PDB file of C-alpha atoms in Angstrom:
ATOM      1  CA  UNK A  27      -6.969  25.509   2.543  1.00  0.00           C
ATOM      2  CA  UNK A  28      -4.772  28.571   1.988  1.00  0.00           C
ATOM      3  CA  UNK A  29      -6.827  31.049  -0.078  1.00  0.00           C
ATOM      4  CA  UNK A  30      -3.845  32.227  -2.146  1.00  0.00           C
ATOM      5  CA  UNK A  31      -3.123  28.635  -3.264  1.00  0.00           C
ATOM      6  CA  UNK A  32      -6.632  27.583  -4.329  1.00  0.00           C
ATOM      7  CA  UNK A  33      -6.283  28.781  -7.930  1.00  0.00           C
ATOM      8  CA  UNK A  34      -2.725  27.474  -8.407  1.00  0.00           C
ATOM      9  CA  UNK A  35      -2.191  25.035 -11.271  1.00  0.00           C
ATOM     10  CA  UNK A  36       0.686  22.648 -10.593  1.00  0.00           C
ATOM     11  CA  UNK A  37       2.962  21.422 -13.380  1.00  0.00           C
ATOM     12  CA  UNK A  38       4.368  17.863 -13.221  1.00  0.00           C
ATOM     13  CA  UNK A  39       7.701  18.272 -15.035  1.00  0.00           C
ATOM     14  CA  UNK A  40       8.845  14.623 -15.252  1.00  0.00           C
ATOM     15  CA  UNK A  41       6.504  14.042 -18.216  1.00  0.00           C
ATOM     16  CA  UNK A  42       8.411  16.574 -20.372  1.00  0.00           C
ATOM     17  CA  UNK A  43      11.542  14.412 -20.242  1.00  0.00           C
ATOM     18  CA  UNK A  44       9.798  11.236 -21.438  1.00  0.00           C
ATOM     19  CA  UNK A  45       9.401  12.115 -25.143  1.00  0.00           C
ATOM     20  CA  UNK A  46       8.824   8.888 -27.138  1.00  0.00           C
ATOM     21  CA  UNK A  47       9.047   6.784 -23.955  1.00  0.00           C
ATOM     22  CA  UNK A  48       5.534   7.976 -23.051  1.00  0.00           C
ATOM     23  CA  UNK A  49       3.934   5.309 -25.259  1.00  0.00           C
ATOM     24  CA  UNK A  50       5.949   2.497 -23.677  1.00  0.00           C
ATOM     25  CA  UNK A  51       5.230   3.836 -20.183  1.00  0.00           C
ATOM     26  CA  UNK A  52       1.505   4.081 -20.964  1.00  0.00           C
ATOM     27  CA  UNK A  53       1.361   0.455 -22.190  1.00  0.00           C
ATOM     28  CA  UNK A  54       3.248  -0.823 -19.115  1.00  0.00           C
ATOM     29  CA  UNK A  55       1.033   1.126 -16.696  1.00  0.00           C
ATOM     30  CA  UNK A  56      -2.187   0.162 -18.513  1.00  0.00           C
ATOM     31  CA  UNK A  57      -1.403  -3.577 -18.589  1.00  0.00           C
ATOM     32  CA  UNK A  58      -0.242  -3.776 -14.963  1.00  0.00           C
ATOM     33  CA  UNK A  59      -3.130  -1.629 -13.715  1.00  0.00           C
ATOM     34  CA  UNK A  60      -5.788  -3.667 -15.541  1.00  0.00           C
ATOM     35  CA  UNK A  61      -4.192  -6.951 -14.406  1.00  0.00           C
ATOM     36  CA  UNK A  62      -4.124  -5.583 -10.846  1.00  0.00           C
ATOM     37  CA  UNK A  63      -7.823  -4.638 -10.942  1.00  0.00           C
ATOM     38  CA  UNK A  64      -8.870  -8.030 -12.319  1.00  0.00           C
ATOM     39  CA  UNK A  65      -6.765 -10.165  -9.944  1.00  0.00           C
ATOM     40  CA  UNK A  66      -7.728  -8.139  -6.893  1.00  0.00           C
ATOM     41  CA  UNK A  67     -11.452  -8.168  -7.646  1.00  0.00           C
ATOM     42  CA  UNK A  68     -11.216 -11.941  -8.275  1.00  0.00           C
ATOM     43  CA  UNK A  69      -9.521 -12.508  -4.918  1.00  0.00           C
ATOM     44  CA  UNK A  70     -11.998 -10.226  -3.121  1.00  0.00           C
ATOM     45  CA  UNK A  71     -14.932 -12.145  -4.611  1.00  0.00           C
ATOM     46  CA  UNK A  72     -13.274 -15.424  -3.678  1.00  0.00           C
ATOM     47  CA  UNK A  73     -12.872 -14.326  -0.044  1.00  0.00           C
ATOM     48  CA  UNK A  74     -16.426 -12.966   0.052  1.00  0.00           C
ATOM     49  CA  UNK A  75     -18.148 -15.964  -1.538  1.00  0.00           C
ATOM     50  CA  UNK A  76     -16.175 -18.830   0.034  1.00  0.00           C
ATOM     51  CA  UNK A  77     -17.219 -19.176   3.679  1.00  0.00           C
ATOM     52  CA  UNK A  78     -14.126 -21.298   4.406  1.00  0.00           C
ATOM     53  CA  UNK A  79     -12.090 -18.109   3.885  1.00  0.00           C
ATOM     54  CA  UNK A  80     -14.100 -16.103   6.404  1.00  0.00           C
ATOM     55  CA  UNK A  81     -11.171 -16.099   8.823  1.00  0.00           C
ATOM     56  CA  UNK A  82      -9.232 -13.189  10.383  1.00  0.00           C
ATOM     57  CA  UNK A  83      -6.225 -13.567   8.058  1.00  0.00           C
ATOM     58  CA  UNK A  84      -8.358 -13.320   4.903  1.00  0.00           C
ATOM     59  CA  UNK A  85     -10.481 -10.502   6.317  1.00  0.00           C
ATOM     60  CA  UNK A  86      -7.253  -8.544   6.886  1.00  0.00           C
ATOM     61  CA  UNK A  87      -6.104  -9.520   3.383  1.00  0.00           C
ATOM     62  CA  UNK A  88      -9.413  -8.200   1.995  1.00  0.00           C
ATOM     63  CA  UNK A  89      -8.699  -4.873   3.723  1.00  0.00           C
ATOM     64  CA  UNK A  90      -5.159  -4.828   2.285  1.00  0.00           C
ATOM     65  CA  UNK A  91      -6.533  -5.424  -1.219  1.00  0.00           C
ATOM     66  CA  UNK A  92      -9.081  -2.603  -0.936  1.00  0.00           C
ATOM     67  CA  UNK A  93      -6.346  -0.283   0.288  1.00  0.00           C
ATOM     68  CA  UNK A  94      -4.109  -1.239  -2.645  1.00  0.00           C
ATOM     69  CA  UNK A  95      -6.883  -0.572  -5.148  1.00  0.00           C
ATOM     70  CA  UNK A  96      -7.550   2.854  -3.603  1.00  0.00           C
ATOM     71  CA  UNK A  97      -3.861   3.768  -3.809  1.00  0.00           C
ATOM     72  CA  UNK A  98      -3.319   2.633  -7.397  1.00  0.00           C
ATOM     73  CA  UNK A  99      -6.614   4.146  -8.619  1.00  0.00           C
ATOM     74  CA  UNK A 100      -5.701   7.487  -7.027  1.00  0.00           C
ATOM     75  CA  UNK A 101      -2.605   7.676  -9.249  1.00  0.00           C
ATOM     76  CA  UNK A 102      -2.578   5.629 -12.439  1.00  0.00           C
ATOM     77  CA  UNK A 103      -5.795   6.674 -14.250  1.00  0.00           C
ATOM     78  CA  UNK A 104      -4.634  10.308 -13.908  1.00  0.00           C
ATOM     79  CA  UNK A 105      -1.119   9.355 -15.096  1.00  0.00           C
ATOM     80  CA  UNK A 106      -2.562   7.575 -18.162  1.00  0.00           C
ATOM     81  CA  UNK A 107      -4.737  10.593 -19.020  1.00  0.00           C
ATOM     82  CA  UNK A 108      -1.668  12.860 -18.862  1.00  0.00           C
ATOM     83  CA  UNK A 109       0.329  10.452 -21.041  1.00  0.00           C
ATOM     84  CA  UNK A 110      -2.460  10.394 -23.654  1.00  0.00           C
ATOM     85  CA  UNK A 111      -3.306  14.112 -23.671  1.00  0.00           C
ATOM     86  CA  UNK A 112       0.076  15.656 -22.883  1.00  0.00           C
ATOM     87  CA  UNK A 113      -1.594  17.942 -20.297  1.00  0.00           C
ATOM     88  CA  UNK A 114       0.925  17.510 -17.462  1.00  0.00           C
ATOM     89  CA  UNK A 115      -0.901  19.774 -15.001  1.00  0.00           C
ATOM     90  CA  UNK A 116      -3.136  19.268 -11.983  1.00  0.00           C
ATOM     91  CA  UNK A 117      -5.211  21.544  -9.792  1.00  0.00           C
ATOM     92  CA  UNK A 118      -4.096  22.305  -6.249  1.00  0.00           C
ATOM     93  CA  UNK A 119      -7.252  20.703  -4.796  1.00  0.00           C
ATOM     94  CA  UNK A 120      -6.755  17.617  -6.988  1.00  0.00           C
ATOM     95  CA  UNK A 121      -3.159  17.386  -5.791  1.00  0.00           C
ATOM     96  CA  UNK A 122      -4.251  17.489  -2.116  1.00  0.00           C
ATOM     97  CA  UNK A 123      -6.851  14.750  -2.721  1.00  0.00           C
ATOM     98  CA  UNK A 124      -4.224  12.602  -4.425  1.00  0.00           C
ATOM     99  CA  UNK A 125      -1.810  13.166  -1.513  1.00  0.00           C
ATOM    100  CA  UNK A 126      -4.525  12.134   0.957  1.00  0.00           C
ATOM    101  CA  UNK A 127      -5.330   8.916  -0.926  1.00  0.00           C
ATOM    102  CA  UNK A 128      -1.722   7.869  -1.640  1.00  0.00           C
ATOM    103  CA  UNK A 129      -0.582   8.701   1.906  1.00  0.00           C
ATOM    104  CA  UNK A 130      -3.512   6.701   3.310  1.00  0.00           C
ATOM    105  CA  UNK A 131      -2.474   3.838   1.011  1.00  0.00           C
ATOM    106  CA  UNK A 132       1.097   3.852   2.322  1.00  0.00           C
ATOM    107  CA  UNK A 133       0.273   4.244   6.012  1.00  0.00           C
ATOM    108  CA  UNK A 134      -2.628   1.751   6.055  1.00  0.00           C
ATOM    109  CA  UNK A 135      -0.473  -0.773   4.241  1.00  0.00           C
ATOM    110  CA  UNK A 136       1.954  -0.839   7.134  1.00  0.00           C
ATOM    111  CA  UNK A 137      -0.725  -0.851   9.840  1.00  0.00           C
ATOM    112  CA  UNK A 138      -2.726  -3.668   8.183  1.00  0.00           C
ATOM    113  CA  UNK A 139       0.457  -5.684   7.604  1.00  0.00           C
ATOM    114  CA  UNK A 140       1.246  -5.192  11.318  1.00  0.00           C
ATOM    115  CA  UNK A 141      -2.189  -6.526  12.295  1.00  0.00           C
ATOM    116  CA  UNK A 142      -1.664  -9.485   9.952  1.00  0.00           C
ATOM    117  CA  UNK A 143       1.703 -10.198  11.614  1.00  0.00           C
ATOM    118  CA  UNK A 144      -0.029 -10.175  15.003  1.00  0.00           C
ATOM    119  CA  UNK A 145      -2.629 -12.627  13.670  1.00  0.00           C
ATOM    120  CA  UNK A 146       0.116 -14.985  12.448  1.00  0.00           C
ATOM    121  CA  UNK A 147       1.942 -14.666  15.768  1.00  0.00           C
ATOM    122  CA  UNK A 148      -1.184 -15.723  17.697  1.00  0.00           C
ATOM    123  CA  UNK A 149      -1.911 -18.614  15.308  1.00  0.00           C
ATOM    124  CA  UNK A 150       1.613 -20.018  15.708  1.00  0.00           C
ATOM    125  CA  UNK A 151       2.280 -19.481  19.407  1.00  0.00           C
ATOM    126  CA  UNK A 152      -1.262 -19.914  20.765  1.00  0.00           C
ATOM    127  CA  UNK A 153      -3.043 -22.222  18.308  1.00  0.00           C
ATOM    128  CA  UNK A 154      -5.443 -23.667  20.888  1.00  0.00           C
ATOM    129  CA  UNK A 155      -6.524 -20.216  22.102  1.00  0.00           C
ATOM    130  CA  UNK A 156      -6.523 -18.634  18.642  1.00  0.00           C
ATOM    131  CA  UNK A 157     -10.320 -18.514  18.239  1.00  0.00           C
ATOM    132  CA  UNK A 158     -10.851 -17.166  21.767  1.00  0.00           C
ATOM    133  CA  UNK A 159      -8.284 -14.407  21.137  1.00  0.00           C
ATOM    134  CA  UNK A 160      -9.152 -13.532  17.513  1.00  0.00           C
ATOM    135  CA  UNK A 161     -12.897 -13.162  18.018  1.00  0.00           C
ATOM    136  CA  UNK A 162     -15.059 -11.335  15.437  1.00  0.00           C
ATOM    137  CA  UNK A 163     -15.201  -8.344  17.787  1.00  0.00           C
ATOM    138  CA  UNK A 164     -11.397  -8.327  18.140  1.00  0.00           C
ATOM    139  CA  UNK A 165     -10.998  -8.527  14.363  1.00  0.00           C
ATOM    140  CA  UNK A 166     -13.349  -5.546  13.890  1.00  0.00           C
ATOM    141  CA  UNK A 167     -11.432  -3.540  16.503  1.00  0.00           C
ATOM    142  CA  UNK A 168      -8.089  -4.305  14.851  1.00  0.00           C
ATOM    143  CA  UNK A 169      -9.427  -3.403  11.401  1.00  0.00           C
ATOM    144  CA  UNK A 170     -10.868  -0.153  12.723  1.00  0.00           C
ATOM    145  CA  UNK A 171      -7.615   0.765  14.445  1.00  0.00           C
ATOM    146  CA  UNK A 172      -5.510  -0.188  11.394  1.00  0.00           C
ATOM    147  CA  UNK A 173      -7.595   1.893   8.986  1.00  0.00           C
ATOM    148  CA  UNK A 174      -9.449   4.671  10.793  1.00  0.00           C
ATOM    149  CA  UNK A 175      -6.589   6.012  12.950  1.00  0.00           C
ATOM    150  CA  UNK A 176      -4.198   6.383   9.968  1.00  0.00           C
ATOM    151  CA  UNK A 177      -6.937   8.043   7.883  1.00  0.00           C
ATOM    152  CA  UNK A 178      -7.554  10.650  10.594  1.00  0.00           C
ATOM    153  CA  UNK A 179      -3.822  11.315  11.000  1.00  0.00           C
ATOM    154  CA  UNK A 180      -3.252  11.588   7.229  1.00  0.00           C
ATOM    155  CA  UNK A 181      -6.184  14.020   7.013  1.00  0.00           C
ATOM    156  CA  UNK A 182      -4.452  16.142   9.668  1.00  0.00           C
ATOM    157  CA  UNK A 183      -1.225  16.093   7.643  1.00  0.00           C
ATOM    158  CA  UNK A 184      -2.987  17.128   4.425  1.00  0.00           C
ATOM    159  CA  UNK A 185      -4.903  19.879   6.251  1.00  0.00           C
ATOM    160  CA  UNK A 186      -1.642  21.327   7.632  1.00  0.00           C
ATOM    161  CA  UNK A 187      -0.034  21.145   4.178  1.00  0.00           C
ATOM    162  CA  UNK A 188      -3.004  22.984   2.668  1.00  0.00           C
ATOM    163  CA  UNK A 189      -2.430  25.906   5.042  1.00  0.00           C
ATOM    164  CA  UNK A 190       1.114  26.560   3.789  1.00  0.00           C
ATOM    165  CA  UNK A 191       1.282  29.328   1.115  1.00  0.00           C
ATOM    166  CA  UNK A 192       3.005  28.343  -2.150  1.00  0.00           C
ATOM    167  CA  UNK A 193       5.559  30.389  -4.074  1.00  0.00           C
ATOM    168  CA  UNK A 194       6.337  27.838  -6.828  1.00  0.00           C
ATOM    169  CA  UNK A 195       4.175  25.582  -8.980  1.00  0.00           C
ATOM    170  CA  UNK A 196       6.449  22.949 -10.551  1.00  0.00           C
ATOM    171  CA  UNK A 197       6.753  19.402  -9.182  1.00  0.00           C
ATOM    172  CA  UNK A 198       9.455  17.001 -10.409  1.00  0.00           C
ATOM    173  CA  UNK A 199       7.015  14.132 -10.063  1.00  0.00           C
ATOM    174  CA  UNK A 200       4.549  12.025 -12.051  1.00  0.00           C
ATOM    175  CA  UNK A 201       1.990  12.441  -9.241  1.00  0.00           C
ATOM    176  CA  UNK A 202       1.648  14.576  -6.106  1.00  0.00           C
ATOM    177  CA  UNK A 203       3.149  13.681  -2.755  1.00  0.00           C
ATOM    178  CA  UNK A 204       3.244  15.596   0.493  1.00  0.00           C
ATOM    179  CA  UNK A 205       6.982  16.248   0.654  1.00  0.00           C
ATOM    180  CA  UNK A 206       7.237  17.614  -2.891  1.00  0.00           C
ATOM    181  CA  UNK A 207       4.197  19.884  -2.398  1.00  0.00           C
ATOM    182  CA  UNK A 208       5.629  21.168   0.894  1.00  0.00           C
ATOM    183  CA  UNK A 209       8.861  22.027  -0.914  1.00  0.00           C
ATOM    184  CA  UNK A 210       6.939  24.657  -2.920  1.00  0.00           C
ATOM    185  CA  UNK A 211       6.263  26.661   0.265  1.00  0.00           C
ATOM    186  CA  UNK A 212       7.318  30.299   0.593  1.00  0.00           C
ATOM    187  CA  UNK A 213      10.406  30.073   2.797  1.00  0.00           C
ATOM    188  CA  UNK A 214      10.814  28.482   6.208  1.00  0.00           C
ATOM    189  CA  UNK A 215       7.621  29.626   7.963  1.00  0.00           C
ATOM    190  CA  UNK A 216       6.190  28.405  11.287  1.00  0.00           C
ATOM    191  CA  UNK A 217       3.446  26.637   9.310  1.00  0.00           C
ATOM    192  CA  UNK A 218       6.071  24.728   7.305  1.00  0.00           C
ATOM    193  CA  UNK A 219       7.927  23.716  10.458  1.00  0.00           C
ATOM    194  CA  UNK A 220       4.730  22.464  12.136  1.00  0.00           C
ATOM    195  CA  UNK A 221       3.789  20.525   8.982  1.00  0.00           C
ATOM    196  CA  UNK A 222       7.261  18.935   8.775  1.00  0.00           C
ATOM    197  CA  UNK A 223       7.240  18.025  12.487  1.00  0.00           C
ATOM    198  CA  UNK A 224       3.778  16.460  12.166  1.00  0.00           C
ATOM    199  CA  UNK A 225       4.996  14.491   9.139  1.00  0.00           C
ATOM    200  CA  UNK A 226       8.058  13.175  10.996  1.00  0.00           C
ATOM    201  CA  UNK A 227       5.901  12.098  13.963  1.00  0.00           C
ATOM    202  CA  UNK A 228       3.486  10.351  11.577  1.00  0.00           C
ATOM    203  CA  UNK A 229       6.334   8.471   9.873  1.00  0.00           C
ATOM    204  CA  UNK A 230       7.652   7.296  13.255  1.00  0.00           C
ATOM    205  CA  UNK A 231       4.185   6.244  14.486  1.00  0.00           C
ATOM    206  CA  UNK A 232       2.800   4.631  11.329  1.00  0.00           C
ATOM    207  CA  UNK A 233       5.836   3.384   9.396  1.00  0.00           C
ATOM    208  CA  UNK A 234       8.896   2.954  11.622  1.00  0.00           C
ATOM    209  CA  UNK A 235       7.023   1.570  14.664  1.00  0.00           C
ATOM    210  CA  UNK A 236       4.942  -0.949  12.618  1.00  0.00           C
ATOM    211  CA  UNK A 237       8.117  -1.904  10.747  1.00  0.00           C
ATOM    212  CA  UNK A 238       9.906  -2.693  14.012  1.00  0.00           C
ATOM    213  CA  UNK A 239       6.917  -4.613  15.411  1.00  0.00           C
ATOM    214  CA  UNK A 240       6.633  -6.785  12.301  1.00  0.00           C
ATOM    215  CA  UNK A 241      10.390  -7.437  12.236  1.00  0.00           C
ATOM    216  CA  UNK A 242      10.347  -8.457  15.903  1.00  0.00           C
ATOM    217  CA  UNK A 243       7.344 -10.717  15.251  1.00  0.00           C
ATOM    218  CA  UNK A 244       9.138 -12.473  12.418  1.00  0.00           C
ATOM    219  CA  UNK A 245      12.378 -12.846  14.335  1.00  0.00           C
ATOM    220  CA  UNK A 246      10.314 -14.694  16.942  1.00  0.00           C
ATOM    221  CA  UNK A 247       8.531 -16.764  14.278  1.00  0.00           C
ATOM    222  CA  UNK A 248      11.789 -17.651  12.472  1.00  0.00           C
ATOM    223  CA  UNK A 249      13.342 -18.786  15.764  1.00  0.00           C
ATOM    224  CA  UNK A 250      10.254 -20.964  16.336  1.00  0.00           C
ATOM    225  CA  UNK A 251      10.487 -22.443  12.803  1.00  0.00           C
ATOM    226  CA  UNK A 252      14.163 -23.305  13.282  1.00  0.00           C
ATOM    227  CA  UNK A 253      13.486 -24.996  16.628  1.00  0.00           C
ATOM    228  CA  UNK A 254      10.237 -26.745  15.647  1.00  0.00           C
ATOM    229  CA  UNK A 255       9.952 -30.296  14.355  1.00  0.00           C
ATOM    230  CA  UNK A 256       9.683 -30.877  10.602  1.00  0.00           C
ATOM    231  CA  UNK A 257       5.895 -30.672  10.068  1.00  0.00           C
ATOM    232  CA  UNK A 258       5.252 -27.883  12.586  1.00  0.00           C
ATOM    233  CA  UNK A 259       8.080 -25.760  11.192  1.00  0.00           C
ATOM    234  CA  UNK A 260       6.994 -26.346   7.606  1.00  0.00           C
ATOM    235  CA  UNK A 261       3.364 -25.476   8.400  1.00  0.00           C
ATOM    236  CA  UNK A 262       4.394 -22.269  10.218  1.00  0.00           C
ATOM    237  CA  UNK A 263       6.603 -21.234   7.292  1.00  0.00           C
ATOM    238  CA  UNK A 264       3.857 -21.891   4.713  1.00  0.00           C
ATOM    239  CA  UNK A 265       1.409 -19.862   6.809  1.00  0.00           C
ATOM    240  CA  UNK A 266       3.724 -16.862   7.123  1.00  0.00           C
ATOM    241  CA  UNK A 267       5.707 -16.829   3.865  1.00  0.00           C
ATOM    242  CA  UNK A 268       3.110 -14.882   1.743  1.00  0.00           C
ATOM    243  CA  UNK A 269       2.888 -12.154   4.379  1.00  0.00           C
ATOM    244  CA  UNK A 270       6.697 -12.027   4.711  1.00  0.00           C
ATOM    245  CA  UNK A 271       7.190 -11.632   0.940  1.00  0.00           C
ATOM    246  CA  UNK A 272       4.538  -8.887   0.710  1.00  0.00           C
ATOM    247  CA  UNK A 273       5.936  -7.066   3.746  1.00  0.00           C
ATOM    248  CA  UNK A 274       9.571  -7.209   2.550  1.00  0.00           C
ATOM    249  CA  UNK A 275       8.672  -6.035  -0.973  1.00  0.00           C
ATOM    250  CA  UNK A 276       6.562  -3.116   0.238  1.00  0.00           C
ATOM    251  CA  UNK A 277       9.126  -2.081   2.885  1.00  0.00           C
ATOM    252  CA  UNK A 278      11.945  -2.023   0.320  1.00  0.00           C
ATOM    253  CA  UNK A 279       9.797  -0.049  -2.148  1.00  0.00           C
ATOM    254  CA  UNK A 280       8.901   2.464   0.587  1.00  0.00           C
ATOM    255  CA  UNK A 281      12.533   2.779   1.694  1.00  0.00           C
ATOM    256  CA  UNK A 282      13.752   3.557  -1.827  1.00  0.00           C
ATOM    257  CA  UNK A 283      10.873   6.006  -2.315  1.00  0.00           C
ATOM    258  CA  UNK A 284      11.840   7.885   0.872  1.00  0.00           C
ATOM    259  CA  UNK A 285      15.530   7.941  -0.165  1.00  0.00           C
ATOM    260  CA  UNK A 286      14.580   9.292  -3.591  1.00  0.00           C
ATOM    261  CA  UNK A 287      12.455  12.033  -2.053  1.00  0.00           C
ATOM    262  CA  UNK A 288      15.495  13.186  -0.076  1.00  0.00           C
ATOM    263  CA  UNK A 289      17.906  12.934  -3.053  1.00  0.00           C
ATOM    264  CA  UNK A 290      15.422  14.196  -5.653  1.00  0.00           C
ATOM    265  CA  UNK A 291      17.574  17.029  -7.124  1.00  0.00           C
ATOM    266  CA  UNK A 292      20.468  14.639  -7.792  1.00  0.00           C
ATOM    267  CA  UNK A 293      18.653  11.746  -9.480  1.00  0.00           C
ATOM    268  CA  UNK A 294      17.086  11.479 -12.966  1.00  0.00           C
ATOM    269  CA  UNK A 295      13.325  11.501 -13.497  1.00  0.00           C
ATOM    270  CA  UNK A 296      13.467   7.918 -14.811  1.00  0.00           C
ATOM    271  CA  UNK A 297      14.496   6.770 -11.330  1.00  0.00           C
ATOM    272  CA  UNK A 298      11.335   8.288  -9.861  1.00  0.00           C
ATOM    273  CA  UNK A 299       9.177   6.634 -12.530  1.00  0.00           C
ATOM    274  CA  UNK A 300      10.609   3.188 -11.669  1.00  0.00           C
ATOM    275  CA  UNK A 301      10.247   3.778  -7.927  1.00  0.00           C
ATOM    276  CA  UNK A 302       6.657   4.962  -8.380  1.00  0.00           C
ATOM    277  CA  UNK A 303       5.820   1.784 -10.301  1.00  0.00           C
ATOM    278  CA  UNK A 304       7.379  -0.413  -7.612  1.00  0.00           C
ATOM    279  CA  UNK A 305       5.736   1.520  -4.769  1.00  0.00           C
ATOM    280  CA  UNK A 306       2.156   2.020  -5.907  1.00  0.00           C
ATOM    281  CA  UNK A 307       1.581  -0.053  -9.078  1.00  0.00           C
ATOM    282  CA  UNK A 308       3.325  -3.402  -8.523  1.00  0.00           C
ATOM    283  CA  UNK A 309       2.268  -4.200  -4.887  1.00  0.00           C
ATOM    284  CA  UNK A 310      -1.495  -4.267  -5.591  1.00  0.00           C
ATOM    285  CA  UNK A 311      -0.818  -6.792  -8.377  1.00  0.00           C
ATOM    286  CA  UNK A 312       1.776  -8.738  -6.400  1.00  0.00           C
ATOM    287  CA  UNK A 313      -0.414  -9.377  -3.339  1.00  0.00           C
ATOM    288  CA  UNK A 314      -3.122 -11.534  -4.959  1.00  0.00           C
ATOM    289  CA  UNK A 315      -0.505 -13.358  -7.059  1.00  0.00           C
ATOM    290  CA  UNK A 316       1.638 -14.184  -3.998  1.00  0.00           C
ATOM    291  CA  UNK A 317      -1.328 -15.239  -1.870  1.00  0.00           C
ATOM    292  CA  UNK A 318      -2.768 -17.233  -4.753  1.00  0.00           C
ATOM    293  CA  UNK A 319       0.487 -19.125  -5.363  1.00  0.00           C
ATOM    294  CA  UNK A 320       1.752 -19.541  -1.796  1.00  0.00           C
ATOM    295  CA  UNK A 321      -1.455 -20.033   0.188  1.00  0.00           C
ATOM    296  CA  UNK A 322      -2.919 -23.535   0.171  1.00  0.00           C
ATOM    297  CA  UNK A 323      -6.415 -22.508   1.319  1.00  0.00           C
ATOM    298  CA  UNK A 324      -6.754 -19.979  -1.494  1.00  0.00           C
ATOM    299  CA  UNK A 325      -5.489 -22.534  -4.027  1.00  0.00           C
ATOM    300  CA  UNK A 326      -8.059 -25.024  -2.701  1.00  0.00           C
ATOM    301  CA  UNK A 327     -10.795 -22.393  -2.915  1.00  0.00           C
ATOM    302  CA  UNK A 328      -9.890 -21.604  -6.542  1.00  0.00           C
ATOM    303  CA  UNK A 329      -9.885 -25.339  -7.326  1.00  0.00           C
ATOM    304  CA  UNK A 330     -13.354 -25.762  -5.744  1.00  0.00           C
ATOM    305  CA  UNK A 331     -14.679 -22.798  -7.723  1.00  0.00           C
ATOM    306  CA  UNK A 332     -13.428 -24.247 -11.034  1.00  0.00           C
ATOM    307  CA  UNK A 333     -14.861 -27.684 -10.221  1.00  0.00           C
ATOM    308  CA  UNK A 334     -18.275 -26.118  -9.516  1.00  0.00           C
ATOM    309  CA  UNK A 335     -18.169 -24.264 -12.843  1.00  0.00           C
ATOM    310  CA  UNK A 336     -17.194 -27.422 -14.729  1.00  0.00           C
ATOM    311  CA  UNK A 337     -20.064 -29.340 -13.094  1.00  0.00           C
ATOM    312  CA  UNK A 338     -22.492 -26.554 -13.979  1.00  0.00           C
ATOM    313  CA  UNK A 339     -21.365 -26.616 -17.617  1.00  0.00           C
TER     314      UNK A 339
END
């Protein structure tokens, strides 16, 4: 960490423009965040306790849920504290930690969704060999690759950002992100250039490449669904539709977030608030809802759980 930046207190200026809207924003964030925590913990317990859900797809879903909870918890409790107290500041170290957690959330989301797309591809095109391909060891390797590699790379990005000296201390944000913190750097130094280049390479490797792989996978799956007979096509669509909805929603949210970061000076703060909600508050709530509604095995598991409780009573 750059020594001259350690004592810097960063000011998050978007909160000053909210005025009376702070109360409404707090209620919205609080309700969605609490609902997200409850639904995600319920789904995690369901996957953990029901042995019929101990399959690769649900193990990957469990990882996606944990990642979503980490991302939302890194942001929204702090946002709610600021809304209640009016203290719209954060320490430099706290900002770096938040950047690490939210960046890990974004990158791991894409890598885990890519692994899930691969799992669906194998289940549709090689159903008889599925269990020999998706062995427990293979699942562990895929989970490790989808989570550990991004974490290491994000740590490298945050470390490089921490070495850049700052000359400003105001962020037009409701929480910290790497690009906005980098914009506070003192001029166009070699450190800034290296940090930006590393960030571009990370985006290509962990967002654009996974995005292309998932799109190609689903083009292949859609072609299969269109050519398949009624039952086979319907079964393939039901298997993949929750993942497709989650992937499309998160990709669109990420795209708009990236566009906003580039057009930040020209757009109102309200736009960033809405994008932040759609990027890091809504997805963790949406995932368990979508999988609960669209996935037959999860619906059956919930039904079995309720029947057991009724019998116990």
